[in-house]
């Protein structure tokens, strides 16, 4: 699996991204294609973080890039950050899409799991992860105090403040541990490449 | 405060921050090259975690949209079962295909047609001194469109701009520029669920942040 992964960790040069967006504002399709090539993984990750559903995420990614095309002329090509701009568009688009799905009664599946079931789910999931992938192996290498908040946040779909409450730890401690744990995961995945 | 915002980058990458705090982090992100670099570098981690999927879990998506929603009222997410590389390939392919259709003009017209023929399509008639303009919108399609609209011709650099107001008293929100005058077929992706008022102004430059005083058409959405 490690051999299948593509590297998306190297951030493109900020000035180059700004130039691409400036060209997109001039309706340059080549620039658009290049921006998609460089940032599709990033945008997909940002949408995934909100939506967690493949079909909806694909839809969200489409919408994000359409907005990029439509709104490029509004981007401040002198000072703006393309990464921050894409982040905002991705999150807003994803949240809007989820709202639309909810209001249209088209949500994917529903359940009424209780908070108390979270640990059970995560324990089961943790077992299932064993030896399955590079990220599972990387997670297993994290210290417990970093791994647990990440699992609760991502697999348990909790905010970091909810994670703090669940673990009985200060919010500041939890967000720092998530940050350190995520950075370590990125390093471990890079080493496994 | 800046250090505190730096610390949020991991939680933000995971989607583990609710609305107002996410907005605060995004404002910080705009000017923080370190966080931009770090966030971008965490993309693969997020995609790989998503690739692992989850069998069942309480969802916070609804809580993110509506912070007061109890976590117990949850959604089971159907996480993708594919590798990060497949995510990337799919995203790029989908965007490329989509753009190709759209750039060719096929999609633009299709999008207008899709919105205009949506089951929940609403036609809002904007009224002005020179006549009326119909705007169609759809909640389920999350879009708004001009369907074969005709406007009085303007002279450059003037153009029309479509605005929406979501709640009475809110500032107008820019939707899009209108640079054609006759038989205008133009669609914009927009969440329109809470749009209450639509307006068209005449502007001297595209994509203004606020409308000029020259509002030429206004219409109110009928709420059922």
mmCIF file of C-alpha atoms in Angstrom:
data_model
loop_
_atom_site.group_PDB
_atom_site.id
_atom_site.type_symbol
_atom_site.label_atom_id
_atom_site.label_comp_id
_atom_site.label_asym_id
_atom_site.label_seq_id
_atom_site.Cartn_x
_atom_site.Cartn_y
_atom_site.Cartn_z
ATOM 1 C CA UNK A 1 0.000 0.000 0.000
ATOM 2 C CA UNK A 2 2.808 2.360 0.832
ATOM 3 C CA UNK A 3 3.939 2.211 -2.756
ATOM 4 C CA UNK A 4 0.522 3.373 -3.943
ATOM 5 C CA UNK A 5 0.560 6.554 -1.975
ATOM 6 C CA UNK A 6 1.267 9.823 -3.637
ATOM 7 C CA UNK A 7 3.112 12.520 -1.815
ATOM 8 C CA UNK A 8 0.999 15.537 -1.067
ATOM 9 C CA UNK A 9 3.002 16.839 1.847
ATOM 10 C CA UNK A 10 5.126 19.389 0.019
ATOM 11 C CA UNK A 11 3.175 22.636 -0.106
ATOM 12 C CA UNK A 12 3.363 24.382 -3.477
ATOM 13 C CA UNK A 13 5.129 27.722 -3.586
ATOM 14 C CA UNK A 14 2.719 30.394 -2.376
ATOM 15 C CA UNK A 15 3.676 32.918 -5.036
ATOM 16 C CA UNK A 16 3.283 30.348 -7.764
ATOM 17 C CA UNK A 17 -0.206 29.492 -6.528
ATOM 18 C CA UNK A 18 -1.097 33.179 -6.504
ATOM 19 C CA UNK A 19 0.099 33.511 -10.078
ATOM 20 C CA UNK A 20 -2.015 30.522 -11.094
ATOM 21 C CA UNK A 21 -5.113 32.045 -9.537
ATOM 22 C CA UNK A 22 -4.384 35.355 -11.245
ATOM 23 C CA UNK A 23 -4.248 33.513 -14.556
ATOM 24 C CA UNK A 24 -7.459 31.649 -13.727
ATOM 25 C CA UNK A 25 -9.101 35.032 -13.206
ATOM 26 C CA UNK A 26 -8.188 35.657 -16.841
ATOM 27 C CA UNK A 27 -10.006 32.419 -17.760
ATOM 28 C CA UNK A 28 -6.786 30.483 -18.383
ATOM 29 C CA UNK A 29 -7.786 26.821 -18.451
ATOM 30 C CA UNK A 30 -4.190 25.593 -18.356
ATOM 31 C CA UNK A 31 -3.679 27.465 -15.106
ATOM 32 C CA UNK A 32 -6.846 25.934 -13.747
ATOM 33 C CA UNK A 33 -5.695 22.431 -14.687
ATOM 34 C CA UNK A 34 -2.374 23.096 -12.990
ATOM 35 C CA UNK A 35 -4.027 24.376 -9.820
ATOM 36 C CA UNK A 36 -6.240 21.291 -9.719
ATOM 37 C CA UNK A 37 -3.211 19.066 -10.158
ATOM 38 C CA UNK A 38 -1.369 20.740 -7.318
ATOM 39 C CA UNK A 39 -4.201 21.140 -4.851
ATOM 40 C CA UNK A 40 -6.761 18.388 -5.551
ATOM 41 C CA UNK A 41 -5.371 16.299 -2.699
ATOM 42 C CA UNK A 42 -5.438 19.224 -0.321
ATOM 43 C CA UNK A 43 -8.994 20.204 -1.263
ATOM 44 C CA UNK A 44 -10.127 16.586 -1.007
ATOM 45 C CA UNK A 45 -8.597 16.344 2.463
ATOM 46 C CA UNK A 46 -10.291 19.563 3.562
ATOM 47 C CA UNK A 47 -13.690 18.379 2.285
ATOM 48 C CA UNK A 48 -13.156 14.925 3.745
ATOM 49 C CA UNK A 49 -12.480 16.419 7.164
ATOM 50 C CA UNK A 50 -15.984 17.888 7.151
ATOM 51 C CA UNK A 51 -18.014 15.360 5.182
ATOM 52 C CA UNK A 52 -16.478 11.883 5.622
ATOM 53 C CA UNK A 53 -18.487 10.423 2.789
ATOM 54 C CA UNK A 54 -16.990 9.577 -0.569
ATOM 55 C CA UNK A 55 -19.823 10.509 -2.864
ATOM 56 C CA UNK A 56 -20.555 13.757 -1.115
ATOM 57 C CA UNK A 57 -16.861 14.567 -0.949
ATOM 58 C CA UNK A 58 -16.485 14.097 -4.698
ATOM 59 C CA UNK A 59 -19.416 16.443 -5.181
ATOM 60 C CA UNK A 60 -17.904 18.968 -2.788
ATOM 61 C CA UNK A 61 -14.530 18.880 -4.557
ATOM 62 C CA UNK A 62 -16.248 19.588 -7.861
ATOM 63 C CA UNK A 63 -18.095 22.513 -6.379
ATOM 64 C CA UNK A 64 -14.963 23.899 -4.768
ATOM 65 C CA UNK A 65 -13.119 24.009 -8.059
ATOM 66 C CA UNK A 66 -16.070 25.526 -9.869
ATOM 67 C CA UNK A 67 -16.074 28.266 -7.243
ATOM 68 C CA UNK A 68 -12.350 28.712 -7.744
ATOM 69 C CA UNK A 69 -12.998 29.319 -11.425
ATOM 70 C CA UNK A 70 -15.933 31.623 -10.776
ATOM 71 C CA UNK A 71 -14.414 33.563 -7.910
ATOM 72 C CA UNK A 72 -10.765 33.761 -8.954
ATOM 73 C CA UNK A 73 -11.166 37.394 -9.947
ATOM 74 C CA UNK A 74 -12.175 38.208 -6.380
ATOM 75 C CA UNK A 75 -9.002 36.709 -4.958
ATOM 76 C CA UNK A 76 -6.330 39.196 -3.941
ATOM 77 C CA UNK A 77 -3.505 37.926 -6.100
ATOM 78 C CA UNK A 78 -1.074 40.371 -4.494
ATOM 79 C CA UNK A 79 -1.456 39.363 -0.880
ATOM 80 C CA UNK A 80 -3.948 36.553 -0.498
ATOM 81 C CA UNK A 81 -3.087 33.021 0.548
ATOM 82 C CA UNK A 82 -4.380 30.436 -1.909
ATOM 83 C CA UNK A 83 -4.119 27.701 0.699
ATOM 84 C CA UNK A 84 -6.234 29.679 3.164
ATOM 85 C CA UNK A 85 -8.679 30.624 0.400
ATOM 86 C CA UNK A 86 -9.093 27.013 -0.659
ATOM 87 C CA UNK A 87 -9.544 25.981 2.972
ATOM 88 C CA UNK A 88 -12.361 28.434 3.484
ATOM 89 C CA UNK A 89 -14.090 27.516 0.224
ATOM 90 C CA UNK A 90 -13.722 23.807 0.976
ATOM 91 C CA UNK A 91 -15.162 24.022 4.472
ATOM 92 C CA UNK A 92 -18.017 26.345 3.525
ATOM 93 C CA UNK A 93 -18.879 24.266 0.479
ATOM 94 C CA UNK A 94 -18.791 21.052 2.481
ATOM 95 C CA UNK A 95 -20.933 22.454 5.287
ATOM 96 C CA UNK A 96 -23.415 23.851 2.758
ATOM 97 C CA UNK A 97 -23.551 20.516 0.995
ATOM 98 C CA UNK A 98 -24.248 18.655 4.210
ATOM 99 C CA UNK A 99 -26.971 21.162 5.053
ATOM 100 C CA UNK A 100 -28.517 20.690 1.645
ATOM 101 C CA UNK A 101 -28.426 16.947 1.986
ATOM 102 C CA UNK A 102 -29.965 17.143 5.419
ATOM 103 C CA UNK A 103 -32.736 19.476 4.417
ATOM 104 C CA UNK A 104 -33.498 17.450 1.333
ATOM 105 C CA UNK A 105 -33.793 14.375 3.451
ATOM 106 C CA UNK A 106 -30.989 12.707 1.564
ATOM 107 C CA UNK A 107 -28.559 11.960 4.332
ATOM 108 C CA UNK A 108 -26.676 8.783 3.800
ATOM 109 C CA UNK A 109 -27.513 6.819 6.910
ATOM 110 C CA UNK A 110 -28.881 7.585 10.290
ATOM 111 C CA UNK A 111 -28.352 6.086 13.684
ATOM 112 C CA UNK A 112 -28.702 7.123 17.253
ATOM 113 C CA UNK A 113 -25.483 6.027 18.768
ATOM 114 C CA UNK A 114 -24.845 7.282 22.255
ATOM 115 C CA UNK A 115 -21.660 8.912 23.379
ATOM 116 C CA UNK A 116 -21.054 5.922 25.603
ATOM 117 C CA UNK A 117 -20.730 3.713 22.543
ATOM 118 C CA UNK A 118 -17.788 5.699 21.240
ATOM 119 C CA UNK A 119 -15.168 3.855 23.240
ATOM 120 C CA UNK A 120 -16.585 0.518 22.222
ATOM 121 C CA UNK A 121 -16.551 1.498 18.563
ATOM 122 C CA UNK A 122 -13.026 2.776 18.811
ATOM 123 C CA UNK A 123 -11.764 -0.279 20.642
ATOM 124 C CA UNK A 124 -13.219 -2.506 17.952
ATOM 125 C CA UNK A 125 -11.821 -0.294 15.303
ATOM 126 C CA UNK A 126 -8.408 -0.243 16.898
ATOM 127 C CA UNK A 127 -8.260 -4.022 16.773
ATOM 128 C CA UNK A 128 -9.358 -4.063 13.178
ATOM 129 C CA UNK A 129 -6.643 -1.638 12.231
ATOM 130 C CA UNK A 130 -3.825 -3.943 13.203
ATOM 131 C CA UNK A 131 -1.397 -4.539 10.353
ATOM 132 C CA UNK A 132 -3.843 -3.283 7.799
ATOM 133 C CA UNK A 133 -2.081 -0.262 6.486
ATOM 134 C CA UNK A 134 0.734 2.192 6.861
ATOM 135 C CA UNK A 135 -1.478 4.630 8.679
ATOM 136 C CA UNK A 136 -2.626 1.930 11.078
ATOM 137 C CA UNK A 137 0.981 1.069 11.774
ATOM 138 C CA UNK A 138 1.806 4.744 12.210
ATOM 139 C CA UNK A 139 -1.070 5.223 14.608
ATOM 140 C CA UNK A 140 0.164 2.259 16.627
ATOM 141 C CA UNK A 141 3.528 3.959 17.012
ATOM 142 C CA UNK A 142 2.085 7.128 18.481
ATOM 143 C CA UNK A 143 2.157 7.600 22.235
ATOM 144 C CA UNK A 144 -1.215 6.857 23.763
ATOM 145 C CA UNK A 145 -1.736 10.479 24.768
ATOM 146 C CA UNK A 146 -1.452 11.533 21.111
ATOM 147 C CA UNK A 147 -3.107 8.558 19.427
ATOM 148 C CA UNK A 148 -6.238 8.568 21.541
ATOM 149 C CA UNK A 149 -7.281 12.190 20.885
ATOM 150 C CA UNK A 150 -6.735 11.728 17.149
ATOM 151 C CA UNK A 151 -8.819 8.557 17.075
ATOM 152 C CA UNK A 152 -11.595 10.155 19.070
ATOM 153 C CA UNK A 153 -11.567 13.259 16.880
ATOM 154 C CA UNK A 154 -11.468 11.487 13.540
ATOM 155 C CA UNK A 155 -12.989 8.045 13.991
ATOM 156 C CA UNK A 156 -15.262 9.200 16.801
ATOM 157 C CA UNK A 157 -16.056 12.399 14.910
ATOM 158 C CA UNK A 158 -15.732 14.583 17.977
ATOM 159 C CA UNK A 159 -14.551 18.156 18.206
ATOM 160 C CA UNK A 160 -11.345 18.619 20.140
ATOM 161 C CA UNK A 161 -13.363 20.220 22.941
ATOM 162 C CA UNK A 162 -15.533 17.120 23.087
ATOM 163 C CA UNK A 163 -12.399 14.992 23.080
ATOM 164 C CA UNK A 164 -11.095 16.995 26.030
ATOM 165 C CA UNK A 165 -14.318 16.396 27.871
ATOM 166 C CA UNK A 166 -14.278 12.701 27.015
ATOM 167 C CA UNK A 167 -10.716 12.320 28.265
ATOM 168 C CA UNK A 168 -11.068 14.693 31.204
ATOM 169 C CA UNK A 169 -8.127 16.743 29.996
ATOM 170 C CA UNK A 170 -7.707 20.489 29.425
ATOM 171 C CA UNK A 171 -8.649 21.638 25.928
ATOM 172 C CA UNK A 172 -5.256 23.243 25.408
ATOM 173 C CA UNK A 173 -3.520 19.988 26.204
ATOM 174 C CA UNK A 174 -5.701 18.060 23.794
ATOM 175 C CA UNK A 175 -5.232 20.407 20.856
ATOM 176 C CA UNK A 176 -1.464 20.410 21.388
ATOM 177 C CA UNK A 177 -1.374 16.634 21.506
ATOM 178 C CA UNK A 178 -3.474 16.384 18.361
ATOM 179 C CA UNK A 179 -1.100 18.748 16.605
ATOM 180 C CA UNK A 180 2.000 16.846 17.708
ATOM 181 C CA UNK A 181 0.386 13.517 16.905
ATOM 182 C CA UNK A 182 -0.652 14.594 13.428
ATOM 183 C CA UNK A 183 2.830 15.920 12.714
ATOM 184 C CA UNK A 184 4.304 12.631 13.891
ATOM 185 C CA UNK A 185 1.867 10.654 11.729
ATOM 186 C CA UNK A 186 2.975 12.663 8.703
ATOM 187 C CA UNK A 187 6.602 11.844 9.518
ATOM 188 C CA UNK A 188 5.872 8.151 9.975
ATOM 189 C CA UNK A 189 3.957 7.954 6.705
ATOM 190 C CA UNK A 190 6.816 9.689 4.956
ATOM 191 C CA UNK A 191 9.307 7.218 6.435
ATOM 192 C CA UNK A 192 7.117 4.298 5.344
ATOM 193 C CA UNK A 193 6.993 5.527 1.797
ATOM 194 C CA UNK B 1 -3.429 34.306 20.816
ATOM 195 C CA UNK B 2 -1.349 33.517 17.788
ATOM 196 C CA UNK B 3 0.343 30.602 19.553
ATOM 197 C CA UNK B 4 -3.062 29.261 20.546
ATOM 198 C CA UNK B 5 -4.178 29.461 16.929
ATOM 199 C CA UNK B 6 -1.007 27.711 15.792
ATOM 200 C CA UNK B 7 -1.910 24.856 18.086
ATOM 201 C CA UNK B 8 -5.277 24.439 16.370
ATOM 202 C CA UNK B 9 -3.792 23.352 13.054
ATOM 203 C CA UNK B 10 -3.952 19.633 13.850
ATOM 204 C CA UNK B 11 -7.540 19.778 15.059
ATOM 205 C CA UNK B 12 -8.507 21.897 12.058
ATOM 206 C CA UNK B 13 -6.893 19.371 9.721
ATOM 207 C CA UNK B 14 -9.071 16.659 11.253
ATOM 208 C CA UNK B 15 -12.220 18.752 11.018
ATOM 209 C CA UNK B 16 -12.375 18.736 14.797
ATOM 210 C CA UNK B 17 -13.163 22.415 15.276
ATOM 211 C CA UNK B 18 -16.616 23.933 15.251
ATOM 212 C CA UNK B 19 -17.697 26.940 13.213
ATOM 213 C CA UNK B 20 -16.625 30.135 14.988
ATOM 214 C CA UNK B 21 -13.276 28.746 16.048
ATOM 215 C CA UNK B 22 -12.701 27.353 12.570
ATOM 216 C CA UNK B 23 -13.351 30.810 11.168
ATOM 217 C CA UNK B 24 -10.886 32.319 13.637
ATOM 218 C CA UNK B 25 -8.277 29.793 12.606
ATOM 219 C CA UNK B 26 -8.927 30.497 8.923
ATOM 220 C CA UNK B 27 -8.382 34.217 9.541
ATOM 221 C CA UNK B 28 -5.060 33.313 11.143
ATOM 222 C CA UNK B 29 -4.258 30.905 8.321
ATOM 223 C CA UNK B 30 -4.568 33.722 5.799
ATOM 224 C CA UNK B 31 -1.401 35.343 7.115
ATOM 225 C CA UNK B 32 0.484 32.450 8.688
ATOM 226 C CA UNK B 33 2.788 30.729 6.219
ATOM 227 C CA UNK B 34 3.847 28.218 8.867
ATOM 228 C CA UNK B 35 0.282 27.001 9.414
ATOM 229 C CA UNK B 36 -0.370 26.936 5.653
ATOM 230 C CA UNK B 37 2.625 24.693 5.178
ATOM 231 C CA UNK B 38 1.712 22.492 8.112
ATOM 232 C CA UNK B 39 -1.932 22.151 7.096
ATOM 233 C CA UNK B 40 -1.035 21.265 3.531
ATOM 234 C CA UNK B 41 1.431 18.688 4.820
ATOM 235 C CA UNK B 42 -1.291 16.991 6.848
ATOM 236 C CA UNK B 43 -3.459 16.336 3.778
ATOM 237 C CA UNK B 44 -2.095 12.885 3.226
ATOM 238 C CA UNK B 45 -2.601 11.945 6.868
ATOM 239 C CA UNK B 46 -6.268 12.940 6.631
ATOM 240 C CA UNK B 47 -6.737 11.010 3.376
ATOM 241 C CA UNK B 48 -5.018 7.949 4.778
ATOM 242 C CA UNK B 49 -7.139 8.088 7.925
ATOM 243 C CA UNK B 50 -10.254 8.398 5.778
ATOM 244 C CA UNK B 51 -9.080 5.456 3.754
ATOM 245 C CA UNK B 52 -9.156 3.366 6.898
ATOM 246 C CA UNK B 53 -12.819 4.143 7.281
ATOM 247 C CA UNK B 54 -14.875 3.468 10.327
ATOM 248 C CA UNK B 55 -17.459 0.764 10.816
ATOM 249 C CA UNK B 56 -19.742 2.969 12.854
ATOM 250 C CA UNK B 57 -19.280 6.142 14.775
ATOM 251 C CA UNK B 58 -21.288 9.028 16.096
ATOM 252 C CA UNK B 59 -21.059 11.899 13.704
ATOM 253 C CA UNK B 60 -20.229 15.449 14.472
ATOM 254 C CA UNK B 61 -21.073 16.715 11.022
ATOM 255 C CA UNK B 62 -24.476 17.738 12.150
ATOM 256 C CA UNK B 63 -23.002 19.311 15.250
ATOM 257 C CA UNK B 64 -20.601 21.253 13.073
ATOM 258 C CA UNK B 65 -23.495 22.620 11.095
ATOM 259 C CA UNK B 66 -25.637 23.201 14.106
ATOM 260 C CA UNK B 67 -23.452 23.391 17.203
ATOM 261 C CA UNK B 68 -26.352 22.854 19.526
ATOM 262 C CA UNK B 69 -27.260 19.486 18.063
ATOM 263 C CA UNK B 70 -26.539 16.759 20.599
ATOM 264 C CA UNK B 71 -23.882 14.313 19.570
ATOM 265 C CA UNK B 72 -26.254 11.535 20.452
ATOM 266 C CA UNK B 73 -28.401 12.519 17.487
ATOM 267 C CA UNK B 74 -25.866 11.108 15.181
ATOM 268 C CA UNK B 75 -25.100 10.018 11.700
ATOM 269 C CA UNK B 76 -23.203 6.931 10.743
ATOM 270 C CA UNK B 77 -20.660 7.993 8.204
ATOM 271 C CA UNK B 78 -19.940 5.816 5.288
ATOM 272 C CA UNK B 79 -16.247 6.349 4.973
ATOM 273 C CA UNK B 80 -14.532 5.618 1.723
ATOM 274 C CA UNK B 81 -12.655 2.398 1.263
ATOM 275 C CA UNK B 82 -9.924 3.411 -1.073
ATOM 276 C CA UNK B 83 -6.352 4.522 -0.861
ATOM 277 C CA UNK B 84 -5.240 8.116 -0.682
ATOM 278 C CA UNK B 85 -3.874 7.808 -4.190
ATOM 279 C CA UNK B 86 -7.268 6.808 -5.445
ATOM 280 C CA UNK B 87 -8.802 9.752 -3.614
ATOM 281 C CA UNK B 88 -6.395 12.052 -5.375
ATOM 282 C CA UNK B 89 -6.858 10.493 -8.761
ATOM 283 C CA UNK B 90 -10.612 10.577 -8.402
ATOM 284 C CA UNK B 91 -10.587 14.176 -7.273
ATOM 285 C CA UNK B 92 -8.389 15.279 -10.127
ATOM 286 C CA UNK B 93 -10.275 13.279 -12.702
ATOM 287 C CA UNK B 94 -13.610 14.467 -11.474
ATOM 288 C CA UNK B 95 -12.494 18.088 -11.413
ATOM 289 C CA UNK B 96 -10.928 17.802 -14.842
ATOM 290 C CA UNK B 97 -13.931 16.195 -16.420
ATOM 291 C CA UNK B 98 -16.228 18.606 -14.732
ATOM 292 C CA UNK B 99 -14.200 21.589 -15.824
ATOM 293 C CA UNK B 100 -13.934 20.332 -19.379
ATOM 294 C CA UNK B 101 -17.674 20.145 -19.672
ATOM 295 C CA UNK B 102 -18.146 23.434 -17.982
ATOM 296 C CA UNK B 103 -15.520 25.328 -19.960
ATOM 297 C CA UNK B 104 -17.042 24.085 -23.158
ATOM 298 C CA UNK B 105 -20.281 25.765 -22.190
ATOM 299 C CA UNK B 106 -22.121 22.476 -21.978
ATOM 300 C CA UNK B 107 -22.113 22.418 -18.239
ATOM 301 C CA UNK B 108 -23.123 26.039 -17.826
ATOM 302 C CA UNK B 109 -26.248 25.534 -19.849
ATOM 303 C CA UNK B 110 -26.819 22.171 -18.251
ATOM 304 C CA UNK B 111 -26.516 23.717 -14.837
ATOM 305 C CA UNK B 112 -29.146 26.322 -15.652
ATOM 306 C CA UNK B 113 -31.379 23.574 -16.953
ATOM 307 C CA UNK B 114 -30.742 21.434 -13.894
ATOM 308 C CA UNK B 115 -31.703 24.230 -11.541
ATOM 309 C CA UNK B 116 -34.659 25.340 -13.666
ATOM 310 C CA UNK B 117 -36.056 21.812 -13.804
ATOM 311 C CA UNK B 118 -35.398 20.863 -10.170
ATOM 312 C CA UNK B 119 -38.382 19.506 -8.321
ATOM 313 C CA UNK B 120 -38.172 22.328 -5.805
ATOM 314 C CA UNK B 121 -37.349 25.102 -8.265
ATOM 315 C CA UNK B 122 -38.623 28.526 -7.289
ATOM 316 C CA UNK B 123 -38.957 31.424 -9.652
ATOM 317 C CA UNK B 124 -38.419 34.798 -8.057
ATOM 318 C CA UNK B 125 -39.486 37.776 -10.088
ATOM 319 C CA UNK B 126 -37.250 40.755 -9.481
ATOM 320 C CA UNK B 127 -38.998 44.000 -10.197
ATOM 321 C CA UNK B 128 -37.490 47.259 -11.370
ATOM 322 C CA UNK B 129 -38.426 50.469 -13.127
ATOM 323 C CA UNK B 130 -37.469 49.003 -16.493
ATOM 324 C CA UNK B 131 -39.408 45.772 -16.097
ATOM 325 C CA UNK B 132 -38.832 42.441 -14.423
ATOM 326 C CA UNK B 133 -36.220 39.702 -14.380
ATOM 327 C CA UNK B 134 -36.919 36.129 -13.340
ATOM 328 C CA UNK B 135 -34.346 34.280 -11.246
ATOM 329 C CA UNK B 136 -34.686 30.575 -10.567
ATOM 330 C CA UNK B 137 -33.246 28.874 -7.540
ATOM 331 C CA UNK B 138 -33.270 25.434 -5.980
ATOM 332 C CA UNK B 139 -32.433 24.298 -2.469
ATOM 333 C CA UNK B 140 -31.664 20.751 -3.498
ATOM 334 C CA UNK B 141 -29.491 21.798 -6.383
ATOM 335 C CA UNK B 142 -27.867 24.512 -4.261
ATOM 336 C CA UNK B 143 -27.892 26.910 -7.139
ATOM 337 C CA UNK B 144 -29.352 30.071 -8.569
ATOM 338 C CA UNK B 145 -29.654 30.919 -12.250
ATOM 339 C CA UNK B 146 -30.835 33.327 -14.861
ATOM 340 C CA UNK B 147 -32.776 31.339 -17.428
ATOM 341 C CA UNK B 148 -32.988 33.116 -20.752
ATOM 342 C CA UNK B 149 -33.118 36.512 -19.071
ATOM 343 C CA UNK B 150 -33.060 39.804 -20.941
ATOM 344 C CA UNK B 151 -31.565 42.951 -19.500
ATOM 345 C CA UNK B 152 -31.081 46.421 -20.848
ATOM 346 C CA UNK B 153 -27.719 46.729 -22.560
ATOM 347 C CA UNK B 154 -25.000 48.540 -20.640
ATOM 348 C CA UNK B 155 -21.879 50.257 -21.842
ATOM 349 C CA UNK B 156 -18.481 49.158 -20.634
ATOM 350 C CA UNK B 157 -17.241 49.078 -18.000
ATOM 351 C CA UNK B 158 -20.701 48.780 -16.498
ATOM 352 C CA UNK B 159 -22.103 45.376 -15.691
ATOM 353 C CA UNK B 160 -24.885 43.826 -13.672
ATOM 354 C CA UNK B 161 -24.241 42.001 -10.409
ATOM 355 C CA UNK B 162 -26.568 39.582 -8.668
ATOM 356 C CA UNK B 163 -26.837 39.751 -4.869
ATOM 357 C CA UNK B 164 -28.680 37.842 -2.196
ATOM 358 C CA UNK B 165 -29.645 38.772 1.332
ATOM 359 C CA UNK B 166 -30.120 35.813 3.598
ATOM 360 C CA UNK B 167 -31.854 37.490 6.505
ATOM 361 C CA UNK B 168 -33.450 40.874 6.797
ATOM 362 C CA UNK B 169 -30.777 43.258 8.000
ATOM 363 C CA UNK B 170 -27.849 41.164 6.736
ATOM 364 C CA UNK B 171 -25.382 42.665 4.316
ATOM 365 C CA UNK B 172 -25.925 41.736 0.655
ATOM 366 C CA UNK B 173 -23.846 38.764 -0.455
ATOM 367 C CA UNK B 174 -22.190 38.840 -3.860
ATOM 368 C CA UNK B 175 -23.349 36.027 -6.150
ATOM 369 C CA UNK B 176 -21.931 36.757 -9.572
ATOM 370 C CA UNK B 177 -21.261 39.125 -12.413
ATOM 371 C CA UNK B 178 -23.585 39.403 -15.392
ATOM 372 C CA UNK B 179 -21.797 40.680 -18.467
ATOM 373 C CA UNK B 180 -24.301 39.667 -21.117
ATOM 374 C CA UNK B 181 -27.579 41.376 -21.706
ATOM 375 C CA UNK B 182 -29.787 39.249 -23.899
ATOM 376 C CA UNK B 183 -30.929 35.660 -23.528
ATOM 377 C CA UNK B 184 -28.698 35.291 -20.497
ATOM 378 C CA UNK B 185 -28.234 31.708 -19.305
ATOM 379 C CA UNK B 186 -26.014 31.778 -16.286
ATOM 380 C CA UNK B 187 -25.872 29.658 -13.139
ATOM 381 C CA UNK B 188 -24.042 29.945 -9.866
ATOM 382 C CA UNK B 189 -23.510 27.370 -7.145
ATOM 383 C CA UNK B 190 -24.922 28.792 -3.964
ATOM 384 C CA UNK B 191 -26.598 27.468 -0.878
ATOM 385 C CA UNK B 192 -29.956 29.196 -1.132
ATOM 386 C CA UNK B 193 -31.834 27.636 1.744
ATOM 387 C CA UNK B 194 -32.045 30.799 3.783
ATOM 388 C CA UNK B 195 -32.005 33.380 1.007
ATOM 389 C CA UNK B 196 -34.790 35.891 1.494
ATOM 390 C CA UNK B 197 -34.095 38.712 -0.949
ATOM 391 C CA UNK B 198 -32.425 38.838 -4.365
ATOM 392 C CA UNK B 199 -31.302 41.957 -6.146
ATOM 393 C CA UNK B 200 -29.442 43.059 -9.235
ATOM 394 C CA UNK B 201 -27.337 46.183 -9.243
ATOM 395 C CA UNK B 202 -25.381 48.040 -11.893
ATOM 396 C CA UNK B 203 -21.695 48.266 -11.073
ATOM 397 C CA UNK B 204 -18.697 49.967 -12.576
ATOM 398 C CA UNK B 205 -16.326 47.043 -11.925
ATOM 399 C CA UNK B 206 -16.817 43.284 -11.507
ATOM 400 C CA UNK B 207 -17.054 41.475 -8.200
ATOM 401 C CA UNK B 208 -17.650 44.364 -5.818
ATOM 402 C CA UNK B 209 -17.762 43.667 -2.119
ATOM 403 C CA UNK B 210 -20.951 45.689 -1.674
ATOM 404 C CA UNK B 211 -23.604 46.872 -4.112
ATOM 405 C CA UNK B 212 -23.661 50.390 -5.482
ATOM 406 C CA UNK B 213 -26.637 52.613 -4.906
ATOM 407 C CA UNK B 214 -27.937 51.637 -8.319
ATOM 408 C CA UNK B 215 -30.128 48.672 -7.409
ATOM 409 C CA UNK B 216 -32.189 48.067 -10.523
ATOM 410 C CA UNK B 217 -34.138 44.926 -9.661
ATOM 411 C CA UNK B 218 -35.300 43.549 -6.305
ATOM 412 C CA UNK B 219 -37.402 40.544 -5.403
ATOM 413 C CA UNK B 220 -38.451 38.855 -2.195
ATOM 414 C CA UNK B 221 -38.684 35.124 -1.842
ATOM 415 C CA UNK B 222 -42.036 33.768 -0.873
ATOM 416 C CA UNK B 223 -41.683 31.524 2.147
ATOM 417 C CA UNK B 224 -43.982 28.567 2.459
#
